[in-house]
Amino acid sequence: MSNVVASQFELHQEFGGVVPEIASRAHVRRILPVLDEALSRADCRLGDLSAIAVTSEPGLVGSLLVGFTAAKTLAMSLNVPLFTVNHIDAHIYACGMGGESAAYPSVGFVVSGGHTNLYDCRSATDSRLFAGTTDDAAGEAFDKVARILGLPYPGGPSVQAAAESGNPNAFKLPRPMMRADRIDFSFSGLKTAVLYKARGLPGPDQLTETPAEMVPDLAASFQQAVVDVLVFKCRLALKKLNCNRLCVGGGVAANRLFREQLTEMCRRHSVELLIAPLELCTDNAAMAAIAWEYLDQGLTAELDADILPGLVRPGTKRR
Ligand code: KG4
Ligand code: ZN
């Protein structure tokens, strides 16, 4: 009925990335105004709510704690059931929202600022981590490359915009681990390769800023390298899991080149592709609608439940 997002971009902008302590404090300040706004946009009151769903994992400890404490307090004082939501499951679930198609079974791909993970998704309540990144997440690489190129945070949209006028073949950049025997990801080497192209090798001659005329071509070449790897690994996962449905969510799924090339790959191989609508790709409140599935199965949480900031290991069932 309403989907209110309190963005913190402007608070983290000067640091070029999310600062956990600033994020937690902003959560404390904003949670009640956001709750009020969500209720008012939905034209309802606290007493009208029949359940509370809240993200419990994974994420930054402080931010998770603020939301979790507020949610428990509401559930207890309103005497309604509490549902804990896995943020990654919710990103995948969002792919099926607003559409006619079922999202399961599928290969789920969550590609955001914190994750570049492929999942074997059997149902809304049973998805297993299949592959992840050994270092940086794809969105994190976009954010760090934006800093190298002197572009504003968040890096994804600004690198994409700069790339519009650039040549994706201008710079030869690595496609890390783009091999059939490696399903996992690595982006830190690519980021360093961009740094060296932009500023030169470490030493007295290394530049402190990237020359402005290089920015569009470097942005386009970097974006192409990331997209090549992401699309290749999606295809590999579909083959390995013998699956013909792909669900993609997370902030990087908003990237235009990625959407185009993924659409083309899926068309070529007769794979059904579900990408969340743009406003549901990046973090939002509506993705907690996955709790409807938990409601159906009676998967309520106890009030002594706790947050789980870390990521589950490959091959484990989450619920
Ligand atoms: O899912 P999300 O909103 O937050 C989490 O990280 O959970 O994803 C944010 C990430 C940021 O790293 C941002 O740079 C990236 O998604 N992003 C993009 C685009 N829009 C957002 N990356 C590439 N192209 C975009 N258009
Ligand atoms: Zn997210």
Coordinates of N, CA and C and ligand atoms in Angstrom, one line a residue, residues 9 87 91 110-115 138-143 153-160 223 249-256 281-284, ligand 1:
F9 N 22.1 8.7 0.4 CA 23.2 8.9 -0.5 C 24.0 10.2 -0.1
H87 N 17.4 -10.4 3.4 CA 17.5 -9.3 2.4 C 17.8 -9.8 1.0
H91 N 15.5 -9.6 -2.4 CA 15.8 -9.0 -3.7 C 15.4 -10.0 -4.8
V110 N 21.9 -11.8 -7.2 CA 21.8 -10.6 -6.5 C 23.1 -9.8 -6.7
V111 N 23.0 -8.7 -7.3 CA 24.2 -8.0 -7.7 C 24.1 -6.5 -7.3
S112 N 24.7 -6.3 -6.1 CA 24.4 -5.0 -5.4 C 25.8 -4.4 -4.9
G113 N 25.6 -3.4 -4.0 CA 26.9 -2.8 -3.4 C 27.6 -3.8 -2.5
G114 N 26.8 -4.7 -1.9 CA 27.4 -5.6 -1.0 C 27.6 -7.1 -1.5
H115 N 26.9 -7.4 -2.5 CA 26.8 -8.8 -3.0 C 26.9 -9.0 -4.5
A138 N 30.2 -6.4 -7.3 CA 30.2 -5.6 -8.5 C 29.8 -4.1 -8.3
G139 N 28.8 -3.9 -7.4 CA 28.4 -2.5 -7.2 C 29.5 -1.7 -6.5
E140 N 30.2 -2.4 -5.6 CA 31.3 -1.8 -4.9 C 32.4 -1.4 -5.9
A141 N 32.7 -2.3 -6.9 CA 33.7 -1.9 -7.9 C 33.2 -0.7 -8.7
F142 N 31.9 -0.6 -9.0 CA 31.4 0.6 -9.7 C 31.7 1.8 -8.8
D143 N 31.4 1.7 -7.5 CA 31.6 2.8 -6.6 C 33.0 3.2 -6.5
Y153 N 29.3 9.7 -6.0 CA 28.7 8.5 -5.4 C 27.2 8.6 -5.5
P154 N 26.4 7.6 -5.7 CA 26.8 6.2 -5.9 C 27.4 6.0 -7.3
G155 N 28.4 5.2 -7.4 CA 29.2 5.1 -8.6 C 28.4 4.5 -9.8
G156 N 27.5 3.5 -9.6 CA 26.9 2.9 -10.7 C 26.2 3.8 -11.7
P157 N 25.3 4.6 -11.2 CA 24.6 5.6 -12.1 C 25.6 6.6 -12.8
S158 N 26.6 7.0 -12.0 CA 27.5 8.1 -12.6 C 28.5 7.4 -13.6
V159 N 28.9 6.2 -13.3 CA 29.8 5.5 -14.3 C 29.0 5.3 -15.6
Q160 N 27.7 4.8 -15.4 CA 26.8 4.5 -16.5 C 26.6 5.8 -17.4
Q223 N 32.7 -0.6 -17.6 CA 31.3 -1.1 -17.5 C 31.2 -2.3 -18.4
G249 N 18.3 -9.2 -9.3 CA 17.9 -8.1 -8.5 C 19.2 -7.4 -7.9
G250 N 19.0 -6.3 -7.1 CA 20.1 -5.6 -6.6 C 20.4 -4.4 -7.4
G251 N 21.1 -3.4 -6.8 CA 21.3 -2.1 -7.5 C 21.9 -2.2 -8.9
V252 N 22.8 -3.1 -9.1 CA 23.5 -3.1 -10.4 C 22.6 -3.6 -11.5
A253 N 21.5 -4.3 -11.1 CA 20.5 -4.8 -12.1 C 19.8 -3.6 -12.7
A254 N 20.0 -2.4 -12.2 CA 19.5 -1.2 -12.8 C 20.3 -0.7 -14.0
N255 N 21.5 -1.3 -14.1 CA 22.4 -0.9 -15.2 C 21.9 -1.2 -16.6
R256 N 21.8 -0.2 -17.4 CA 21.2 -0.4 -18.8 C 21.9 -1.4 -19.6
C281 N 14.7 -2.7 -7.9 CA 16.0 -3.3 -8.0 C 16.9 -2.8 -6.8
T282 N 16.8 -1.5 -6.6 CA 17.6 -1.0 -5.5 C 16.8 -1.2 -4.2
D283 N 17.5 -1.1 -3.1 CA 16.8 -1.4 -1.8 C 15.5 -0.6 -1.6
N284 N 14.5 -1.3 -1.1 CA 13.2 -0.7 -0.9 C 12.4 -1.4 0.1
Ligands
KG4_1 O1 20.9 -3.1 -3.9 P1 21.5 -1.7 -3.6 O2 20.5 -0.5 -3.7 O3 22.1 -1.7 -2.2 C1 22.8 -2.7 -1.6 O4 24.1 -2.6 -1.9 O5 22.3 -3.6 -1.0 O6 22.7 -1.5 -4.6 C2 23.5 -0.4 -4.5 C3 24.6 -0.5 -5.5 C4 25.7 0.6 -5.5 O7 27.0 0.0 -5.5 C5 25.4 1.3 -6.8 O8 26.6 1.9 -7.3 C6 24.9 0.2 -7.7 O9 24.1 -0.6 -6.9 N1 24.1 0.7 -8.8 C7 24.5 0.6 -10.1 C8 23.5 1.3 -10.9 N2 22.6 1.8 -10.0 C9 23.0 1.4 -8.8 N3 25.6 0.0 -10.7 C10 25.7 0.0 -12.0 N4 24.8 0.7 -12.8 C11 23.7 1.3 -12.3 N5 22.9 2.0 -13.1

